[in-house]
PDB file of C-alpha atoms in Angstrom:
ATOM      1  CA  ASP A   1     113.632  96.601  77.346  1.00 49.00           C
ATOM      2  CA  THR A   2     115.390  98.318  80.179  1.00 68.00           C
ATOM      3  CA  GLY A   3     113.320  97.262  83.147  1.00 91.00           C
ATOM      4  CA  VAL A   4     109.942  96.869  84.761  1.00 95.00           C
ATOM      5  CA  SER A   5     107.598  99.655  83.734  1.00 96.00           C
ATOM      6  CA  GLN A   6     104.608 100.838  85.741  1.00 97.00           C
ATOM      7  CA  ASP A   7     101.848 103.233  84.798  1.00 96.00           C
ATOM      8  CA  PRO A   8     100.675 105.625  86.056  1.00 97.00           C
ATOM      9  CA  ARG A   9     103.420 106.685  88.432  1.00 95.00           C
ATOM     10  CA  HIS A  10     101.024 108.773  90.489  1.00 95.00           C
ATOM     11  CA  LYS A  11      97.274 108.636  90.913  1.00 97.00           C
ATOM     12  CA  ILE A  12      95.013 110.751  93.098  1.00 97.00           C
ATOM     13  CA  THR A  13      91.458 109.541  93.347  1.00 97.00           C
ATOM     14  CA  LYS A  14      88.372 110.189  95.390  1.00 97.00           C
ATOM     15  CA  ARG A  15      87.203 107.607  97.861  1.00 97.00           C
ATOM     16  CA  GLY A  16      84.840 105.144  96.247  1.00 97.00           C
ATOM     17  CA  GLN A  17      86.331 105.409  92.765  1.00 97.00           C
ATOM     18  CA  ASN A  18      88.005 102.543  90.938  1.00 98.00           C
ATOM     19  CA  VAL A  19      91.644 102.683  89.865  1.00 98.00           C
ATOM     20  CA  THR A  20      93.742 100.445  87.649  1.00 98.00           C
ATOM     21  CA  PHE A  21      97.516 100.142  87.498  1.00 98.00           C
ATOM     22  CA  ARG A  22      99.467  98.535  84.712  1.00 98.00           C
ATOM     23  CA  CYS A  23     102.789  96.744  84.869  1.00 98.00           C
ATOM     24  CA  ASP A  24     104.997  95.708  81.979  1.00 97.00           C
ATOM     25  CA  PRO A  25     107.643  93.239  83.193  1.00 96.00           C
ATOM     26  CA  ILE A  26     111.066  92.626  81.733  1.00 93.00           C
ATOM     27  CA  SER A  27     110.757  90.646  78.520  1.00 90.00           C
ATOM     28  CA  GLU A  28     110.855  86.871  78.983  1.00 86.00           C
ATOM     29  CA  HIS A  29     110.362  87.134  82.749  1.00 90.00           C
ATOM     30  CA  ASN A  30     107.700  84.574  83.483  1.00 90.00           C
ATOM     31  CA  ARG A  31     107.075  85.625  87.085  1.00 91.00           C
ATOM     32  CA  LEU A  32     105.322  88.832  87.986  1.00 94.00           C
ATOM     33  CA  TYR A  33     104.654  90.099  91.500  1.00 94.00           C
ATOM     34  CA  TRP A  34     102.564  92.853  93.029  1.00 96.00           C
ATOM     35  CA  TYR A  35     103.527  94.409  96.347  1.00 94.00           C
ATOM     36  CA  ARG A  36     102.157  97.264  98.409  1.00 95.00           C
ATOM     37  CA  GLN A  37     104.370  99.573 100.417  1.00 94.00           C
ATOM     38  CA  THR A  38     103.476 102.287 102.893  1.00 92.00           C
ATOM     39  CA  LEU A  39     105.848 104.877 104.344  1.00 86.00           C
ATOM     40  CA  GLY A  40     108.437 103.391 106.674  1.00 83.00           C
ATOM     41  CA  GLN A  41     107.514  99.817 105.882  1.00 87.00           C
ATOM     42  CA  GLY A  42     108.963  97.177 103.628  1.00 88.00           C
ATOM     43  CA  PRO A  43     106.981  95.940 100.624  1.00 90.00           C
ATOM     44  CA  GLU A  44     104.087  93.614 101.492  1.00 91.00           C
ATOM     45  CA  PHE A  45     103.276  90.767  99.130  1.00 90.00           C
ATOM     46  CA  LEU A  46      99.901  90.945  97.390  1.00 94.00           C
ATOM     47  CA  THR A  47      99.963  88.364  94.608  1.00 94.00           C
ATOM     48  CA  TYR A  48     102.119  86.732  91.970  1.00 91.00           C
ATOM     49  CA  PHE A  49     101.758  85.172  88.552  1.00 93.00           C
ATOM     50  CA  GLN A  50     103.736  82.561  86.737  1.00 90.00           C
ATOM     51  CA  ASN A  51     102.994  83.232  83.106  1.00 92.00           C
ATOM     52  CA  GLU A  52      99.247  83.909  83.005  1.00 92.00           C
ATOM     53  CA  ALA A  53      98.410  81.845  86.077  1.00 92.00           C
ATOM     54  CA  GLN A  54      97.822  83.638  89.370  1.00 92.00           C
ATOM     55  CA  LEU A  55      99.467  81.203  91.769  1.00 88.00           C
ATOM     56  CA  GLU A  56      99.194  82.896  95.117  1.00 86.00           C
ATOM     57  CA  LYS A  57      97.276  85.724  96.736  1.00 89.00           C
ATOM     58  CA  SER A  58      97.889  87.333 100.097  1.00 88.00           C
ATOM     59  CA  ARG A  59      95.049  87.795 102.549  1.00 85.00           C
ATOM     60  CA  LEU A  60      95.857  91.506 102.135  1.00 81.00           C
ATOM     61  CA  LEU A  61      94.237  91.234  98.733  1.00 84.00           C
ATOM     62  CA  SER A  62      90.624  91.873  99.676  1.00 87.00           C
ATOM     63  CA  ASP A  63      87.750  91.260  97.296  1.00 92.00           C
ATOM     64  CA  ARG A  64      88.048  94.872  96.157  1.00 95.00           C
ATOM     65  CA  PHE A  65      91.414  94.034  94.602  1.00 95.00           C
ATOM     66  CA  SER A  66      91.828  92.042  91.427  1.00 95.00           C
ATOM     67  CA  ALA A  67      94.906  91.330  89.373  1.00 96.00           C
ATOM     68  CA  GLU A  68      95.169  89.860  85.917  1.00 96.00           C
ATOM     69  CA  ARG A  69      97.882  88.825  83.508  1.00 96.00           C
ATOM     70  CA  PRO A  70      95.821  87.687  80.541  1.00 91.00           C
ATOM     71  CA  LYS A  71      98.573  86.845  78.057  1.00 88.00           C
ATOM     72  CA  GLY A  72     101.399  86.180  80.430  1.00 86.00           C
ATOM     73  CA  SER A  73     103.042  89.508  79.644  1.00 92.00           C
ATOM     74  CA  PHE A  74     101.719  92.756  81.159  1.00 96.00           C
ATOM     75  CA  SER A  75      99.552  92.753  84.267  1.00 97.00           C
ATOM     76  CA  THR A  76      96.881  95.009  85.712  1.00 97.00           C
ATOM     77  CA  LEU A  77      95.938  95.611  89.324  1.00 97.00           C
ATOM     78  CA  GLU A  78      92.484  97.049  89.860  1.00 97.00           C
ATOM     79  CA  ILE A  79      91.171  98.450  93.119  1.00 97.00           C
ATOM     80  CA  GLN A  80      87.432  98.935  93.302  1.00 97.00           C
ATOM     81  CA  ARG A  81      85.626 101.309  95.672  1.00 97.00           C
ATOM     82  CA  THR A  82      88.890 102.761  96.931  1.00 97.00           C
ATOM     83  CA  GLU A  83      89.293 103.589 100.608  1.00 96.00           C
ATOM     84  CA  GLN A  84      91.725 105.972 102.268  1.00 95.00           C
ATOM     85  CA  GLY A  85      93.589 102.993 103.671  1.00 94.00           C
ATOM     86  CA  ASP A  86      94.445 101.960 100.125  1.00 96.00           C
ATOM     87  CA  SER A  87      96.801 104.938  99.846  1.00 96.00           C
ATOM     88  CA  ALA A  88     100.237 103.420  99.285  1.00 96.00           C
ATOM     89  CA  MET A  89     102.827 102.711  96.646  1.00 96.00           C
ATOM     90  CA  TYR A  90     102.017  99.674  94.549  1.00 97.00           C
ATOM     91  CA  LEU A  91     105.152  97.964  93.336  1.00 96.00           C
ATOM     92  CA  CYS A  92     105.368  95.526  90.480  1.00 96.00           C
ATOM     93  CA  ALA A  93     108.318  93.183  90.081  1.00 94.00           C
ATOM     94  CA  SER A  94     109.340  90.420  87.736  1.00 93.00           C
ATOM     95  CA  SER A  95     111.809  87.556  87.648  1.00 89.00           C
ATOM     96  CA  VAL A  96     112.670  84.560  85.561  1.00 83.00           C
ATOM     97  CA  ASN A  97     112.122  81.119  87.042  1.00 71.00           C
ATOM     98  CA  ARG A  98     115.441  79.306  86.779  1.00 64.00           C
ATOM     99  CA  ARG A  99     116.109  75.746  87.889  1.00 58.00           C
ATOM    100  CA  SER A 100     118.728  77.169  90.256  1.00 56.00           C
ATOM    101  CA  ASN A 101     117.042  79.638  92.544  1.00 51.00           C
ATOM    102  CA  SER A 102     120.302  81.388  93.342  1.00 50.00           C
ATOM    103  CA  GLU A 103     119.977  83.728  90.405  1.00 56.00           C
ATOM    104  CA  ASN A 104     116.282  84.528  90.748  1.00 69.00           C
ATOM    105  CA  THR A 105     116.857  88.223  91.215  1.00 79.00           C
ATOM    106  CA  ILE A 106     113.599  90.103  91.397  1.00 85.00           C
ATOM    107  CA  TYR A 107     113.574  93.372  89.505  1.00 90.00           C
ATOM    108  CA  PHE A 108     111.236  96.085  90.681  1.00 92.00           C
ATOM    109  CA  GLY A 109     109.501  98.852  88.858  1.00 94.00           C
ATOM    110  CA  GLU A 110     109.468 102.391  90.179  1.00 93.00           C
ATOM    111  CA  GLY A 111     106.041 101.943  91.704  1.00 95.00           C
ATOM    112  CA  SER A 112     102.652 103.566  91.320  1.00 96.00           C
ATOM    113  CA  TRP A 113     101.734 105.998  94.069  1.00 95.00           C
ATOM    114  CA  LEU A 114      98.052 106.004  95.012  1.00 97.00           C
ATOM    115  CA  THR A 115      96.500 108.726  97.119  1.00 97.00           C
ATOM    116  CA  VAL A 116      92.843 108.331  98.043  1.00 97.00           C
ATOM    117  CA  VAL A 117      91.232 111.564  99.220  1.00 96.00           C
TER     118      VAL A 117
ATOM    119  CA  LYS B   1     105.467  88.805 113.801  1.00 55.00           C
ATOM    120  CA  ASN B   2     107.604  89.611 110.809  1.00 62.00           C
ATOM    121  CA  GLN B   3     109.838  86.696 109.923  1.00 88.00           C
ATOM    122  CA  VAL B   4     112.611  89.016 108.768  1.00 92.00           C
ATOM    123  CA  GLU B   5     113.794  91.516 111.357  1.00 94.00           C
ATOM    124  CA  GLN B   6     116.200  94.336 110.580  1.00 96.00           C
ATOM    125  CA  SER B   7     118.192  96.572 112.855  1.00 96.00           C
ATOM    126  CA  PRO B   8     118.706  99.350 113.472  1.00 96.00           C
ATOM    127  CA  GLN B   9     115.462 100.867 112.261  1.00 94.00           C
ATOM    128  CA  SER B  10     117.326 104.018 111.300  1.00 94.00           C
ATOM    129  CA  LEU B  11     120.936 105.141 111.280  1.00 95.00           C
ATOM    130  CA  ILE B  12     122.690 108.464 110.780  1.00 96.00           C
ATOM    131  CA  ILE B  13     126.399 108.549 109.941  1.00 96.00           C
ATOM    132  CA  LEU B  14     128.923 111.041 108.609  1.00 96.00           C
ATOM    133  CA  GLU B  15     130.151 110.875 105.059  1.00 97.00           C
ATOM    134  CA  GLY B  16     133.203 108.669 104.726  1.00 97.00           C
ATOM    135  CA  LYS B  17     132.378 106.489 107.728  1.00 97.00           C
ATOM    136  CA  ASN B  18     131.592 102.776 107.593  1.00 97.00           C
ATOM    137  CA  CYS B  19     128.413 101.167 108.890  1.00 97.00           C
ATOM    138  CA  THR B  20     126.856  97.733 109.298  1.00 98.00           C
ATOM    139  CA  LEU B  21     123.201  96.841 109.006  1.00 98.00           C
ATOM    140  CA  GLN B  22     121.762  93.660 110.486  1.00 98.00           C
ATOM    141  CA  CYS B  23     119.133  91.189 109.336  1.00 97.00           C
ATOM    142  CA  ASN B  24     117.807  88.238 111.352  1.00 96.00           C
ATOM    143  CA  TYR B  25     115.342  85.816 109.813  1.00 92.00           C
ATOM    144  CA  THR B  26     113.281  82.875 110.977  1.00 89.00           C
ATOM    145  CA  VAL B  27     111.837  81.667 107.674  1.00 76.00           C
ATOM    146  CA  SER B  28     112.686  78.092 106.774  1.00 75.00           C
ATOM    147  CA  PRO B  29     113.668  76.265 104.639  1.00 73.00           C
ATOM    148  CA  PHE B  30     115.933  78.954 103.322  1.00 75.00           C
ATOM    149  CA  SER B  31     116.788  79.425  99.673  1.00 78.00           C
ATOM    150  CA  ASN B  32     118.471  82.763  99.272  1.00 86.00           C
ATOM    151  CA  LEU B  33     118.862  86.162 100.879  1.00 91.00           C
ATOM    152  CA  ARG B  34     119.018  89.460  99.076  1.00 92.00           C
ATOM    153  CA  TRP B  35     119.790  93.005 100.080  1.00 95.00           C
ATOM    154  CA  TYR B  36     118.014  95.792  98.245  1.00 95.00           C
ATOM    155  CA  LYS B  37     118.591  99.547  98.270  1.00 96.00           C
ATOM    156  CA  GLN B  38     115.513 101.715  97.960  1.00 95.00           C
ATOM    157  CA  ASP B  39     115.797 105.441  97.386  1.00 93.00           C
ATOM    158  CA  THR B  40     112.859 107.522  98.595  1.00 88.00           C
ATOM    159  CA  GLY B  41     109.953 107.246  96.184  1.00 85.00           C
ATOM    160  CA  ARG B  42     111.706 104.704  93.967  1.00 90.00           C
ATOM    161  CA  GLY B  43     111.519 100.962  93.546  1.00 92.00           C
ATOM    162  CA  PRO B  44     114.043  98.700  95.321  1.00 93.00           C
ATOM    163  CA  VAL B  45     117.257  97.858  93.475  1.00 93.00           C
ATOM    164  CA  SER B  46     119.128  94.617  94.122  1.00 91.00           C
ATOM    165  CA  LEU B  47     122.574  94.901  95.737  1.00 93.00           C
ATOM    166  CA  THR B  48     123.521  91.302  96.521  1.00 88.00           C
ATOM    167  CA  ILE B  49     122.061  87.821  96.490  1.00 86.00           C
ATOM    168  CA  MET B  50     123.406  84.860  98.478  1.00 87.00           C
ATOM    169  CA  THR B  51     122.418  81.228  98.775  1.00 84.00           C
ATOM    170  CA  PHE B  52     122.803  79.212 101.975  1.00 79.00           C
ATOM    171  CA  SER B  53     126.217  77.992 100.837  1.00 83.00           C
ATOM    172  CA  GLU B  54     127.677  81.477 100.460  1.00 87.00           C
ATOM    173  CA  ASN B  55     129.158  83.387 103.375  1.00 90.00           C
ATOM    174  CA  THR B  56     129.979  86.684 101.765  1.00 93.00           C
ATOM    175  CA  LYS B  57     129.247  88.650  98.621  1.00 92.00           C
ATOM    176  CA  SER B  58     130.570  92.044  97.610  1.00 93.00           C
ATOM    177  CA  ASN B  59     129.277  94.692  95.259  1.00 92.00           C
ATOM    178  CA  GLY B  60     131.616  97.658  95.227  1.00 94.00           C
ATOM    179  CA  ARG B  61     131.535  99.319  98.647  1.00 96.00           C
ATOM    180  CA  TYR B  62     128.752  96.982  99.779  1.00 96.00           C
ATOM    181  CA  THR B  63     129.650  93.651 101.404  1.00 96.00           C
ATOM    182  CA  ALA B  64     126.999  91.239 102.583  1.00 96.00           C
ATOM    183  CA  THR B  65     127.665  88.332 104.928  1.00 96.00           C
ATOM    184  CA  LEU B  66     125.479  85.376 105.751  1.00 93.00           C
ATOM    185  CA  ASP B  67     125.507  82.892 108.621  1.00 92.00           C
ATOM    186  CA  ALA B  68     122.897  80.292 107.733  1.00 87.00           C
ATOM    187  CA  ASP B  69     123.374  78.511 111.074  1.00 88.00           C
ATOM    188  CA  THR B  70     122.417  81.520 113.163  1.00 91.00           C
ATOM    189  CA  LYS B  71     120.124  82.894 110.434  1.00 91.00           C
ATOM    190  CA  GLN B  72     121.818  86.246 110.421  1.00 94.00           C
ATOM    191  CA  SER B  73     123.027  88.498 107.650  1.00 96.00           C
ATOM    192  CA  SER B  74     124.770  91.825 107.640  1.00 97.00           C
ATOM    193  CA  LEU B  75     125.372  94.506 105.054  1.00 97.00           C
ATOM    194  CA  HIS B  76     128.557  96.496 105.499  1.00 97.00           C
ATOM    195  CA  ILE B  77     128.950  99.811 103.703  1.00 97.00           C
ATOM    196  CA  THR B  78     132.466 101.137 103.397  1.00 97.00           C
ATOM    197  CA  ALA B  79     133.457 104.790 103.009  1.00 97.00           C
ATOM    198  CA  SER B  80     129.868 105.988 102.910  1.00 97.00           C
ATOM    199  CA  GLN B  81     128.760 108.594 100.393  1.00 97.00           C
ATOM    200  CA  LEU B  82     125.825 110.984 100.447  1.00 96.00           C
ATOM    201  CA  SER B  83     124.182 108.896  97.738  1.00 96.00           C
ATOM    202  CA  ASP B  84     124.083 105.931 100.129  1.00 97.00           C
ATOM    203  CA  SER B  85     121.229 107.648 101.965  1.00 96.00           C
ATOM    204  CA  ALA B  86     118.342 105.254 101.385  1.00 96.00           C
ATOM    205  CA  SER B  87     116.391 102.402 102.889  1.00 96.00           C
ATOM    206  CA  TYR B  88     118.156  99.023 102.860  1.00 97.00           C
ATOM    207  CA  ILE B  89     115.849  96.039 102.784  1.00 96.00           C
ATOM    208  CA  CYS B  90     116.685  92.429 103.565  1.00 95.00           C
ATOM    209  CA  VAL B  91     114.668  89.859 101.609  1.00 92.00           C
ATOM    210  CA  VAL B  92     114.579  86.128 102.331  1.00 90.00           C
ATOM    211  CA  THR B  93     113.128  83.542  99.969  1.00 84.00           C
ATOM    212  CA  LEU B  94     112.020  80.053 100.958  1.00 76.00           C
ATOM    213  CA  SER B  95     113.059  76.983  99.036  1.00 72.00           C
ATOM    214  CA  GLY B  96     110.463  74.664  97.610  1.00 65.00           C
ATOM    215  CA  GLY B  97     106.891  75.687  97.009  1.00 59.00           C
ATOM    216  CA  SER B  98     106.013  79.197  96.003  1.00 61.00           C
ATOM    217  CA  TYR B  99     109.364  81.022  96.400  1.00 66.00           C
ATOM    218  CA  ILE B 100     107.533  84.102  97.669  1.00 75.00           C
ATOM    219  CA  PRO B 101     110.149  86.511  99.063  1.00 83.00           C
ATOM    220  CA  THR B 102     109.641  87.807 102.599  1.00 85.00           C
ATOM    221  CA  PHE B 103     110.721  91.406 103.141  1.00 89.00           C
ATOM    222  CA  GLY B 104     112.094  93.065 106.212  1.00 92.00           C
ATOM    223  CA  ARG B 105     110.923  96.571 107.061  1.00 91.00           C
ATOM    224  CA  GLY B 106     114.242  98.066 106.105  1.00 94.00           C
ATOM    225  CA  THR B 107     116.878 100.214 107.755  1.00 96.00           C
ATOM    226  CA  SER B 108     116.757 103.892 106.902  1.00 95.00           C
ATOM    227  CA  LEU B 109     120.298 105.205 106.440  1.00 96.00           C
ATOM    228  CA  ILE B 110     121.087 108.915 106.347  1.00 96.00           C
ATOM    229  CA  VAL B 111     124.595 110.026 105.433  1.00 97.00           C
ATOM    230  CA  HIS B 112     125.432 113.576 106.490  1.00 95.00           C
ATOM    231  CA  PRO B 113     128.215 115.662 104.914  1.00 94.00           C
TER     232      PRO B 113
END
């Protein structure tokens, strides 16, 4: 396993359609994060999981967004009834929860680009 | 207001020159600070990570410094190369609780030949 894998890398969808992104974290990483990033901005936190438990959600995550990590391994992020404002890159990241937080490097995937037309 | 502020917003330098990027943060209590490099259209890649007890950390031509008292960090790039053109993002993580990292907006660096 060489890193965090995201699929698809690019998605163009019509407004109102549903889209789903998948993330496969680095093996044995128990933490998985979803971020959204628009051009010229840093990544914005959406939600994170520790194992299969979704521990925190940002207020950016409206009720049209849902994330799951059913077996504590891969995760999916679904956006229902997409809007043009949802166009962004959706980044997945993973890390391992160590007792010492100094080595909790977060590894990012290459992102999934969403364009809503 | 973003709790992690970076400056400058963008920077253009000539190949071979040095540059320094700044990061000021207000999040507390502080656990660690990371610098990431993000090439256009790619995911961020970690450059350095420092805890509050560390003042400096190097990774090749990249040297990060941290002053936990003034809540400032800098990333110094030596002998810049064209491949250094990217966005450099400062990320601060709180201690205790959720450990959710807080991202700055990044500094866009362009290195010209």
